[in-house]
PDB file of C-alpha atoms and ligand atoms in Angstrom:
ATOM      1  CA  ALA A   1     221.602  85.609  84.908  1.00 73.00           C
ATOM      2  CA  GLY A   2     219.522  87.341  87.291  1.00 92.00           C
ATOM      3  CA  LYS A   3     221.228  90.720  86.792  1.00 97.00           C
ATOM      4  CA  LYS A   4     219.090  93.752  86.087  1.00 98.00           C
ATOM      5  CA  VAL A   5     219.753  96.166  83.237  1.00 98.00           C
ATOM      6  CA  LEU A   6     218.074  99.638  82.520  1.00 98.00           C
ATOM      7  CA  ILE A   7     218.469 100.974  79.064  1.00 99.00           C
ATOM      8  CA  VAL A   8     217.812 104.636  78.850  1.00 99.00           C
ATOM      9  CA  TYR A   9     217.085 105.147  75.228  1.00 99.00           C
ATOM     10  CA  ALA A  10     216.747 108.507  73.206  1.00 99.00           C
ATOM     11  CA  HIS A  11     215.799 108.125  69.722  1.00 99.00           C
ATOM     12  CA  GLN A  12     212.581 109.267  67.833  1.00 99.00           C
ATOM     13  CA  GLU A  13     212.710 106.509  65.236  1.00 99.00           C
ATOM     14  CA  PRO A  14     212.539 102.699  66.031  1.00 98.00           C
ATOM     15  CA  LYS A  15     214.211 101.797  62.711  1.00 98.00           C
ATOM     16  CA  SER A  16     217.184 104.017  63.482  1.00 98.00           C
ATOM     17  CA  MET A  17     220.658 102.751  64.137  1.00 99.00           C
ATOM     18  CA  ASN A  18     220.155 103.477  67.755  1.00 99.00           C
ATOM     19  CA  GLY A  19     216.702 101.599  67.670  1.00 99.00           C
ATOM     20  CA  SER A  20     218.713  98.590  66.405  1.00 99.00           C
ATOM     21  CA  LEU A  21     221.454  98.945  68.835  1.00 99.00           C
ATOM     22  CA  LYS A  22     218.898  99.138  71.733  1.00 99.00           C
ATOM     23  CA  ASN A  23     217.041  95.921  70.269  1.00 98.00           C
ATOM     24  CA  VAL A  24     220.359  94.021  70.094  1.00 98.00           C
ATOM     25  CA  ALA A  25     220.917  94.797  73.862  1.00 98.00           C
ATOM     26  CA  VAL A  26     217.503  93.636  74.828  1.00 98.00           C
ATOM     27  CA  ASP A  27     217.911  90.366  72.806  1.00 98.00           C
ATOM     28  CA  VAL A  28     221.317  89.449  74.184  1.00 98.00           C
ATOM     29  CA  PHE A  29     220.264  90.215  77.889  1.00 98.00           C
ATOM     30  CA  GLN A  30     216.958  88.348  77.588  1.00 97.00           C
ATOM     31  CA  LYS A  31     218.940  85.291  76.305  1.00 97.00           C
ATOM     32  CA  GLN A  32     221.282  85.721  79.289  1.00 96.00           C
ATOM     33  CA  GLY A  33     218.212  85.437  81.551  1.00 96.00           C
ATOM     34  CA  CYS A  34     218.724  89.091  82.766  1.00 98.00           C
ATOM     35  CA  SER A  35     215.711  91.446  83.183  1.00 97.00           C
ATOM     36  CA  VAL A  36     215.610  94.447  81.048  1.00 98.00           C
ATOM     37  CA  ASP A  37     213.779  97.682  81.673  1.00 98.00           C
ATOM     38  CA  ILE A  38     213.718 100.451  79.016  1.00 98.00           C
ATOM     39  CA  SER A  39     213.132 104.087  79.450  1.00 99.00           C
ATOM     40  CA  ASP A  40     212.163 105.160  75.873  1.00 99.00           C
ATOM     41  CA  LEU A  41     212.372 108.805  76.456  1.00 99.00           C
ATOM     42  CA  TYR A  42     210.701 110.135  73.259  1.00 99.00           C
ATOM     43  CA  SER A  43     207.807 107.641  73.494  1.00 98.00           C
ATOM     44  CA  MET A  44     207.237 108.497  77.143  1.00 98.00           C
ATOM     45  CA  ASN A  45     207.292 112.288  76.102  1.00 98.00           C
ATOM     46  CA  PHE A  46     209.633 112.727  78.834  1.00 98.00           C
ATOM     47  CA  ILE A  47     210.080 116.213  80.031  1.00 98.00           C
ATOM     48  CA  ALA A  48     213.448 117.558  79.702  1.00 98.00           C
ATOM     49  CA  ALA A  49     213.137 120.940  81.696  1.00 98.00           C
ATOM     50  CA  ALA A  50     213.909 121.036  85.433  1.00 98.00           C
ATOM     51  CA  THR A  51     211.129 122.907  86.792  1.00 98.00           C
ATOM     52  CA  ARG A  52     209.109 123.611  90.008  1.00 98.00           C
ATOM     53  CA  ASN A  53     206.536 121.095  88.691  1.00 98.00           C
ATOM     54  CA  ASP A  54     209.022 118.309  89.696  1.00 98.00           C
ATOM     55  CA  ILE A  55     208.156 119.021  93.228  1.00 98.00           C
ATOM     56  CA  THR A  56     204.526 118.262  94.387  1.00 97.00           C
ATOM     57  CA  GLY A  57     203.250 120.071  97.470  1.00 87.00           C
ATOM     58  CA  GLU A  58     204.815 123.005  99.195  1.00 93.00           C
ATOM     59  CA  LEU A  59     208.215 124.328  98.515  1.00 97.00           C
ATOM     60  CA  CYS A  60     210.768 125.175 101.256  1.00 97.00           C
ATOM     61  CA  ASN A  61     211.299 128.623  99.847  1.00 98.00           C
ATOM     62  CA  PRO A  62     208.885 129.694  97.242  1.00 96.00           C
ATOM     63  CA  GLN A  63     210.374 133.154  97.385  1.00 97.00           C
ATOM     64  CA  HIS A  64     213.627 132.131  95.993  1.00 98.00           C
ATOM     65  CA  PHE A  65     213.384 128.865  94.004  1.00 98.00           C
ATOM     66  CA  ARG A  66     216.394 126.677  94.155  1.00 98.00           C
ATOM     67  CA  TYR A  67     215.932 123.505  92.060  1.00 98.00           C
ATOM     68  CA  GLY A  68     218.778 121.590  93.590  1.00 98.00           C
ATOM     69  CA  ALA A  69     217.672 122.242  97.196  1.00 98.00           C
ATOM     70  CA  GLU A  70     214.144 121.841  96.714  1.00 98.00           C
ATOM     71  CA  THR A  71     214.455 118.383  94.796  1.00 98.00           C
ATOM     72  CA  MET A  72     216.691 117.170  97.581  1.00 98.00           C
ATOM     73  CA  GLU A  73     214.152 117.889 100.229  1.00 98.00           C
ATOM     74  CA  ALA A  74     211.375 116.576  98.025  1.00 98.00           C
ATOM     75  CA  PHE A  75     213.280 113.350  97.515  1.00 98.00           C
ATOM     76  CA  LYS A  76     213.613 112.858 101.280  1.00 98.00           C
ATOM     77  CA  LYS A  77     210.002 113.412 101.847  1.00 97.00           C
ATOM     78  CA  GLY A  78     208.964 111.358  98.913  1.00 97.00           C
ATOM     79  CA  VAL A  79     207.135 114.275  97.253  1.00 98.00           C
ATOM     80  CA  LEU A  80     208.960 114.488  93.792  1.00 98.00           C
ATOM     81  CA  CYS A  81     206.664 114.091  90.972  1.00 98.00           C
ATOM     82  CA  GLU A  82     205.752 110.582  89.779  1.00 98.00           C
ATOM     83  CA  GLU A  83     207.732 110.606  86.623  1.00 98.00           C
ATOM     84  CA  ILE A  84     210.961 111.194  88.489  1.00 98.00           C
ATOM     85  CA  ILE A  85     210.160 108.591  91.294  1.00 98.00           C
ATOM     86  CA  LYS A  86     209.545 105.966  88.623  1.00 98.00           C
ATOM     87  CA  GLU A  87     212.833 106.664  87.062  1.00 99.00           C
ATOM     88  CA  GLN A  88     214.590 106.671  90.219  1.00 98.00           C
ATOM     89  CA  LYS A  89     213.157 103.231  91.074  1.00 98.00           C
ATOM     90  CA  LYS A  90     214.286 101.808  87.785  1.00 98.00           C
ATOM     91  CA  VAL A  91     217.758 102.997  88.413  1.00 99.00           C
ATOM     92  CA  GLN A  92     217.828 101.733  92.052  1.00 98.00           C
ATOM     93  CA  GLU A  93     216.808  98.322  90.736  1.00 98.00           C
ATOM     94  CA  ALA A  94     219.518  98.100  88.030  1.00 98.00           C
ATOM     95  CA  ASP A  95     222.882  96.566  88.062  1.00 98.00           C
ATOM     96  CA  LEU A  96     223.679  98.140  84.858  1.00 98.00           C
ATOM     97  CA  VAL A  97     222.462 101.239  83.197  1.00 99.00           C
ATOM     98  CA  ILE A  98     223.142 101.763  79.511  1.00 99.00           C
ATOM     99  CA  PHE A  99     222.699 105.077  77.824  1.00 99.00           C
ATOM    100  CA  GLN A 100     221.773 104.483  74.075  1.00 99.00           C
ATOM    101  CA  PHE A 101     221.808 107.840  72.127  1.00 99.00           C
ATOM    102  CA  PRO A 102     222.974 109.659  68.957  1.00 99.00           C
ATOM    103  CA  LEU A 103     225.600 112.272  69.809  1.00 99.00           C
ATOM    104  CA  TYR A 104     224.009 115.770  69.627  1.00 99.00           C
ATOM    105  CA  TRP A 105     226.443 118.724  69.914  1.00 98.00           C
ATOM    106  CA  PHE A 106     229.256 116.634  71.349  1.00 98.00           C
ATOM    107  CA  SER A 107     226.843 115.541  74.267  1.00 98.00           C
ATOM    108  CA  PHE A 108     223.601 113.761  75.051  1.00 98.00           C
ATOM    109  CA  PRO A 109     220.396 114.668  73.269  1.00 99.00           C
ATOM    110  CA  ALA A 110     218.445 117.395  75.453  1.00 99.00           C
ATOM    111  CA  ILE A 111     215.697 114.870  76.460  1.00 99.00           C
ATOM    112  CA  MET A 112     218.486 112.637  77.923  1.00 99.00           C
ATOM    113  CA  LYS A 113     220.313 115.383  79.546  1.00 99.00           C
ATOM    114  CA  GLY A 114     216.945 116.358  80.881  1.00 99.00           C
ATOM    115  CA  TRP A 115     216.445 112.858  82.363  1.00 99.00           C
ATOM    116  CA  ILE A 116     219.885 113.082  84.105  1.00 99.00           C
ATOM    117  CA  ASP A 117     219.160 116.646  85.337  1.00 99.00           C
ATOM    118  CA  ARG A 118     215.804 115.474  86.854  1.00 99.00           C
ATOM    119  CA  VAL A 119     216.526 111.937  87.897  1.00 99.00           C
ATOM    120  CA  PHE A 120     219.963 112.239  89.610  1.00 99.00           C
ATOM    121  CA  VAL A 121     218.744 114.254  92.378  1.00 98.00           C
ATOM    122  CA  GLN A 122     221.097 115.070  95.472  1.00 98.00           C
ATOM    123  CA  GLY A 123     220.199 112.577  98.240  1.00 98.00           C
ATOM    124  CA  PHE A 124     219.367 109.895  95.586  1.00 98.00           C
ATOM    125  CA  ALA A 125     222.503 109.919  93.256  1.00 99.00           C
ATOM    126  CA  PHE A 126     224.946 111.733  95.205  1.00 98.00           C
ATOM    127  CA  ASP A 127     225.238 113.709  98.393  1.00 98.00           C
ATOM    128  CA  PHE A 128     228.174 115.704 100.031  1.00 97.00           C
ATOM    129  CA  PRO A 129     230.585 114.048 100.587  1.00 97.00           C
ATOM    130  CA  SER A 130     229.168 111.146  98.878  1.00 98.00           C
ATOM    131  CA  ILE A 131     230.448 111.746  95.255  1.00 98.00           C
ATOM    132  CA  TYR A 132     232.892 110.025  92.846  1.00 98.00           C
ATOM    133  CA  TYR A 133     234.029 106.801  94.526  1.00 98.00           C
ATOM    134  CA  ASN A 134     231.513 107.255  97.269  1.00 98.00           C
ATOM    135  CA  GLY A 135     228.582 108.197  95.044  1.00 98.00           C
ATOM    136  CA  LEU A 136     225.303 106.928  95.982  1.00 98.00           C
ATOM    137  CA  LEU A 137     225.122 104.627  92.857  1.00 98.00           C
ATOM    138  CA  LYS A 138     228.437 103.052  93.384  1.00 98.00           C
ATOM    139  CA  GLU A 139     227.281  99.542  93.198  1.00 97.00           C
ATOM    140  CA  LYS A 140     226.225  99.975  89.689  1.00 98.00           C
ATOM    141  CA  LEU A 141     227.749 100.048  86.288  1.00 98.00           C
ATOM    142  CA  ALA A 142     227.147 102.509  83.504  1.00 99.00           C
ATOM    143  CA  ILE A 143     227.802 102.418  79.736  1.00 98.00           C
ATOM    144  CA  LEU A 144     227.510 105.105  77.056  1.00 99.00           C
ATOM    145  CA  SER A 145     226.466 103.553  73.763  1.00 99.00           C
ATOM    146  CA  PHE A 146     226.138 106.051  71.129  1.00 99.00           C
ATOM    147  CA  THR A 147     226.258 106.776  67.413  1.00 99.00           C
ATOM    148  CA  THR A 148     227.912 109.921  65.717  1.00 99.00           C
ATOM    149  CA  GLY A 149     227.887 111.665  62.550  1.00 98.00           C
ATOM    150  CA  GLY A 150     231.553 112.100  62.446  1.00 98.00           C
ATOM    151  CA  THR A 151     234.002 109.283  61.667  1.00 98.00           C
ATOM    152  CA  GLU A 152     236.386 107.648  63.865  1.00 98.00           C
ATOM    153  CA  GLU A 153     239.222 109.644  62.248  1.00 98.00           C
ATOM    154  CA  MET A 154     237.737 112.935  62.781  1.00 98.00           C
ATOM    155  CA  PHE A 155     237.363 112.078  66.466  1.00 98.00           C
ATOM    156  CA  SER A 156     241.123 111.252  66.821  1.00 98.00           C
ATOM    157  CA  LYS A 157     243.783 113.359  68.660  1.00 96.00           C
ATOM    158  CA  ASN A 158     244.772 115.045  65.336  1.00 97.00           C
ATOM    159  CA  GLY A 159     241.349 114.856  63.800  1.00 98.00           C
ATOM    160  CA  VAL A 160     239.144 118.045  63.303  1.00 98.00           C
ATOM    161  CA  SER A 161     236.941 117.168  66.216  1.00 98.00           C
ATOM    162  CA  GLY A 162     239.664 116.072  68.599  1.00 98.00           C
ATOM    163  CA  ASP A 163     239.907 112.877  70.613  1.00 98.00           C
ATOM    164  CA  ILE A 164     236.533 111.347  71.436  1.00 98.00           C
ATOM    165  CA  ARG A 165     237.641 111.010  75.034  1.00 98.00           C
ATOM    166  CA  TYR A 166     237.593 114.770  75.353  1.00 98.00           C
ATOM    167  CA  LEU A 167     233.843 114.704  75.156  1.00 98.00           C
ATOM    168  CA  LEU A 168     233.580 111.693  77.296  1.00 98.00           C
ATOM    169  CA  TRP A 169     235.010 113.680  80.200  1.00 98.00           C
ATOM    170  CA  PRO A 170     231.855 115.486  81.197  1.00 98.00           C
ATOM    171  CA  MET A 171     229.483 112.555  80.528  1.00 98.00           C
ATOM    172  CA  GLN A 172     231.409 109.664  82.053  1.00 98.00           C
ATOM    173  CA  HIS A 173     233.445 111.559  84.770  1.00 98.00           C
ATOM    174  CA  GLY A 174     231.241 114.661  85.511  1.00 98.00           C
ATOM    175  CA  ILE A 175     228.083 112.786  85.609  1.00 99.00           C
ATOM    176  CA  MET A 176     228.312 108.873  85.899  1.00 99.00           C
ATOM    177  CA  HIS A 177     231.558 108.745  88.012  1.00 98.00           C
ATOM    178  CA  PHE A 178     230.277 111.733  90.069  1.00 98.00           C
ATOM    179  CA  CYS A 179     227.347 109.724  90.943  1.00 99.00           C
ATOM    180  CA  GLY A 180     229.460 106.658  91.852  1.00 98.00           C
ATOM    181  CA  PHE A 181     228.824 104.524  88.734  1.00 99.00           C
ATOM    182  CA  LYS A 182     231.675 102.211  87.700  1.00 98.00           C
ATOM    183  CA  VAL A 183     232.179 103.267  84.130  1.00 99.00           C
ATOM    184  CA  LEU A 184     232.669 100.523  81.427  1.00 99.00           C
ATOM    185  CA  ALA A 185     234.260 101.607  78.087  1.00 98.00           C
ATOM    186  CA  PRO A 186     231.974 103.275  75.881  1.00 99.00           C
ATOM    187  CA  GLN A 187     230.392 101.646  72.741  1.00 99.00           C
ATOM    188  CA  ILE A 188     230.801 104.036  69.994  1.00 99.00           C
ATOM    189  CA  SER A 189     229.142 103.345  66.597  1.00 98.00           C
ATOM    190  CA  TYR A 190     230.814 105.894  64.370  1.00 98.00           C
ATOM    191  CA  ALA A 191     229.056 107.423  61.405  1.00 98.00           C
ATOM    192  CA  PRO A 192     226.325 104.817  60.689  1.00 98.00           C
ATOM    193  CA  GLU A 193     224.693 107.232  58.129  1.00 98.00           C
ATOM    194  CA  TYR A 194     227.872 107.223  55.969  1.00 98.00           C
ATOM    195  CA  THR A 195     228.900 103.644  55.990  1.00 97.00           C
ATOM    196  CA  GLY A 196     227.469 100.673  54.137  1.00 96.00           C
ATOM    197  CA  ASP A 197     224.981  98.221  55.447  1.00 98.00           C
ATOM    198  CA  LYS A 198     227.794  95.611  56.012  1.00 98.00           C
ATOM    199  CA  GLU A 199     229.489  97.979  58.401  1.00 98.00           C
ATOM    200  CA  ARG A 200     226.418  98.798  60.268  1.00 98.00           C
ATOM    201  CA  LYS A 201     225.703  95.103  60.604  1.00 98.00           C
ATOM    202  CA  ASP A 202     229.233  94.696  61.960  1.00 98.00           C
ATOM    203  CA  MET A 203     228.698  97.414  64.379  1.00 98.00           C
ATOM    204  CA  LEU A 204     225.670  95.633  65.674  1.00 98.00           C
ATOM    205  CA  LEU A 205     227.234  92.350  65.756  1.00 98.00           C
ATOM    206  CA  SER A 206     230.237  93.621  67.768  1.00 98.00           C
ATOM    207  CA  TRP A 207     227.816  95.339  70.297  1.00 98.00           C
ATOM    208  CA  ALA A 208     226.090  91.936  70.699  1.00 98.00           C
ATOM    209  CA  LYS A 209     229.244  89.999  70.929  1.00 98.00           C
ATOM    210  CA  ARG A 210     230.606  92.445  73.717  1.00 98.00           C
ATOM    211  CA  LEU A 211     227.374  92.255  75.713  1.00 98.00           C
ATOM    212  CA  GLU A 212     227.743  88.510  75.959  1.00 97.00           C
ATOM    213  CA  THR A 213     230.627  89.019  78.316  1.00 97.00           C
ATOM    214  CA  ILE A 214     229.778  92.391  79.713  1.00 98.00           C
ATOM    215  CA  TRP A 215     229.375  91.234  83.266  1.00 98.00           C
ATOM    216  CA  GLU A 216     233.248  90.111  83.224  1.00 98.00           C
ATOM    217  CA  GLU A 217     234.464  93.570  82.136  1.00 98.00           C
ATOM    218  CA  GLN A 218     236.477  95.801  84.363  1.00 98.00           C
ATOM    219  CA  PRO A 219     235.559  99.518  84.600  1.00 98.00           C
ATOM    220  CA  ILE A 220     237.834 102.093  83.092  1.00 98.00           C
ATOM    221  CA  GLU A 221     240.403 103.821  85.207  1.00 98.00           C
ATOM    222  CA  CYS A 222     238.091 107.080  85.264  1.00 98.00           C
ATOM    223  CA  THR A 223     240.762 109.755  86.026  1.00 98.00           C
ATOM    224  CA  PRO A 224     242.118 112.515  83.852  1.00 98.00           C
ATOM    225  CA  PRO A 225     244.949 110.555  82.413  1.00 98.00           C
ATOM    226  CA  TRP A 226     242.330 108.123  80.666  1.00 98.00           C
ATOM    227  CA  TYR A 227     240.807 111.192  78.918  1.00 98.00           C
ATOM    228  CA  PHE A 228     243.645 113.683  78.406  1.00 97.00           C
ATOM    229  CA  GLN A 229     246.949 111.779  78.046  1.00 93.00           C
TER     230      GLN A 229
HETATM  231  P1  LIG B 301     220.140 106.672  61.375  1.00 83.48           P
HETATM  232  O1  LIG B 301     220.121 107.668  60.398  1.00 83.48           O
HETATM  233  O2  LIG B 301     218.662 106.433  62.091  1.00 83.48           O
HETATM  234  O3  LIG B 301     220.523 105.244  60.844  1.00 83.48           O
HETATM  235  C1  LIG B 301     221.651 105.202  60.030  1.00 83.48           C
HETATM  236  C2  LIG B 301     221.419 104.032  58.991  1.00 83.48           C
HETATM  237  O4  LIG B 301     221.314 102.849  59.713  1.00 83.48           O
HETATM  238  C3  LIG B 301     220.132 104.194  58.390  1.00 83.48           C
HETATM  239  O5  LIG B 301     220.248 103.944  56.880  1.00 83.48           O
HETATM  240  C4  LIG B 301     219.167 102.988  58.900  1.00 83.48           C
HETATM  241  O6  LIG B 301     218.391 102.592  58.036  1.00 83.48           O
HETATM  242  C5  LIG B 301     220.419 102.026  59.196  1.00 83.48           C
HETATM  243  N1  LIG B 301     220.110 100.983  60.176  1.00 83.48           N
HETATM  244  C6  LIG B 301     219.233 100.860  61.176  1.00 83.48           C
HETATM  245  N2  LIG B 301     219.041  99.814  61.567  1.00 83.48           N
HETATM  246  C7  LIG B 301     219.879  98.901  60.993  1.00 83.48           C
HETATM  247  C8  LIG B 301     220.161  97.671  61.025  1.00 83.48           C
HETATM  248  N3  LIG B 301     219.585  96.839  61.817  1.00 83.48           N
HETATM  249  N4  LIG B 301     221.035  97.020  59.982  1.00 83.48           N
HETATM  250  C9  LIG B 301     221.640  97.860  59.000  1.00 83.48           C
HETATM  251  N5  LIG B 301     221.359  99.038  58.961  1.00 83.48           N
HETATM  252  C10 LIG B 301     220.496  99.592  59.949  1.00 83.48           C
HETATM  253  N6  LIG B 301     227.199 114.144  65.020  1.00 83.48           N
HETATM  254  C11 LIG B 301     228.609 114.293  65.574  1.00 83.48           C
HETATM  255  O7  LIG B 301     229.578 113.525  65.192  1.00 83.48           O
HETATM  256  N7  LIG B 301     228.867 115.269  66.419  1.00 83.48           N
HETATM  257  C12 LIG B 301     227.960 116.081  66.877  1.00 83.48           C
HETATM  258  O8  LIG B 301     228.165 116.978  67.763  1.00 83.48           O
HETATM  259  C13 LIG B 301     226.621 115.919  66.389  1.00 83.48           C
HETATM  260  N8  LIG B 301     225.619 116.776  66.724  1.00 83.48           N
HETATM  261  C14 LIG B 301     224.369 116.620  66.327  1.00 83.48           C
HETATM  262  C15 LIG B 301     223.285 117.402  66.772  1.00 83.48           C
HETATM  263  C16 LIG B 301     222.013 117.261  66.266  1.00 83.48           C
HETATM  264  C17 LIG B 301     220.941 118.187  66.769  1.00 83.48           C
HETATM  265  C18 LIG B 301     221.768 116.292  65.335  1.00 83.48           C
HETATM  266  C19 LIG B 301     220.274 116.095  64.788  1.00 83.48           C
HETATM  267  C20 LIG B 301     222.871 115.444  64.916  1.00 83.48           C
HETATM  268  C21 LIG B 301     224.045 115.658  65.414  1.00 83.48           C
HETATM  269  N9  LIG B 301     225.072 114.781  64.936  1.00 83.48           N
HETATM  270  C22 LIG B 301     226.223 114.817  65.543  1.00 83.48           C
HETATM  271  C23 LIG B 301     224.795 113.477  64.083  1.00 83.48           C
HETATM  272  C24 LIG B 301     224.215 112.546  64.890  1.00 83.48           C
HETATM  273  O9  LIG B 301     224.973 112.054  65.875  1.00 83.48           O
HETATM  274  C25 LIG B 301     223.805 111.379  63.805  1.00 83.48           C
HETATM  275  O10 LIG B 301     222.981 111.614  62.869  1.00 83.48           O
HETATM  276  C26 LIG B 301     223.246 110.044  64.501  1.00 83.48           C
HETATM  277  O11 LIG B 301     224.372 109.521  65.577  1.00 83.48           O
HETATM  278  C27 LIG B 301     223.130 108.803  63.531  1.00 83.48           C
HETATM  279  O12 LIG B 301     222.568 107.736  64.267  1.00 83.48           O
HETATM  280  P2  LIG B 301     220.996 107.472  63.963  1.00 83.48           P
HETATM  281  O13 LIG B 301     220.481 106.298  64.885  1.00 83.48           O
HETATM  282  O14 LIG B 301     220.082 108.672  64.121  1.00 83.48           O
HETATM  283  O15 LIG B 301     221.107 107.019  62.547  1.00 83.48           O
HETATM  284 ZN1  LIG B 302     236.113 109.749  86.522  1.00 83.48          ZN
END
């Protein structure tokens, strides 16, 4: 109780499996007395593209635009656009951030990748040398909860798509761990479109059950062997 959760959610359809997984999480956390904030990216019409419009006011170098340098400076001055500032506040408040999404091309949907590109600004999420175990978000937990088209068997070491952990490397290590998050094991709901209703209900139940004791979980050992051995 008293913990704060942010769910960054990317699905166009509330009746989707992703919508149901998101709802399950909201329910469990509310029962726990935790506060839940949701960034429903499609409903918000969240802009995915990282552009000059993310900086309000004058640029440091309008002759040669550098997104990273300009957003870092704008963050310090408090002149990032309102959309980004709002999301950064939500992240700042959260003890746990859950990313709920359907796997698109072995990765996040563009709208969610865009949220990451624009919200995890240098100076806010990381800085140099504040990366990985010293990342600026190191007091927080992150979980990827996603659905796939492919089956669990396809995402095994000898399966056609290879071990699911190969694709978790850029998302969990390159992004979450880089920014300091302690990464909890991913919640993967395989192939909901191709299983029966019973299996889908089971996936939702197992997510609900896991979330009941989520605050007791230890983060994964987020180093190359976890992914590639
Ligand atoms: P939905 O189709 O919305 O839901 C599946 C079923 O669950 C539906 O029948 C729905 O009615 C049912 N359902 C919803 N709620 C409940 C409930 N409470 N109880 C019981 N049933 C319920 N897949 C890969 O594996 N690898 C890829 O690289 C990949 N790339 C993609 C790229 C793109 C651009 C796209 C569009 C898809 C890609 N996919 C890929 C497939 C994608 O990951 C799946 O289509 C998606 O994960 C399915 O999840 P969903 O929430 O959209 O399913
Ligand atoms: Zn790592």
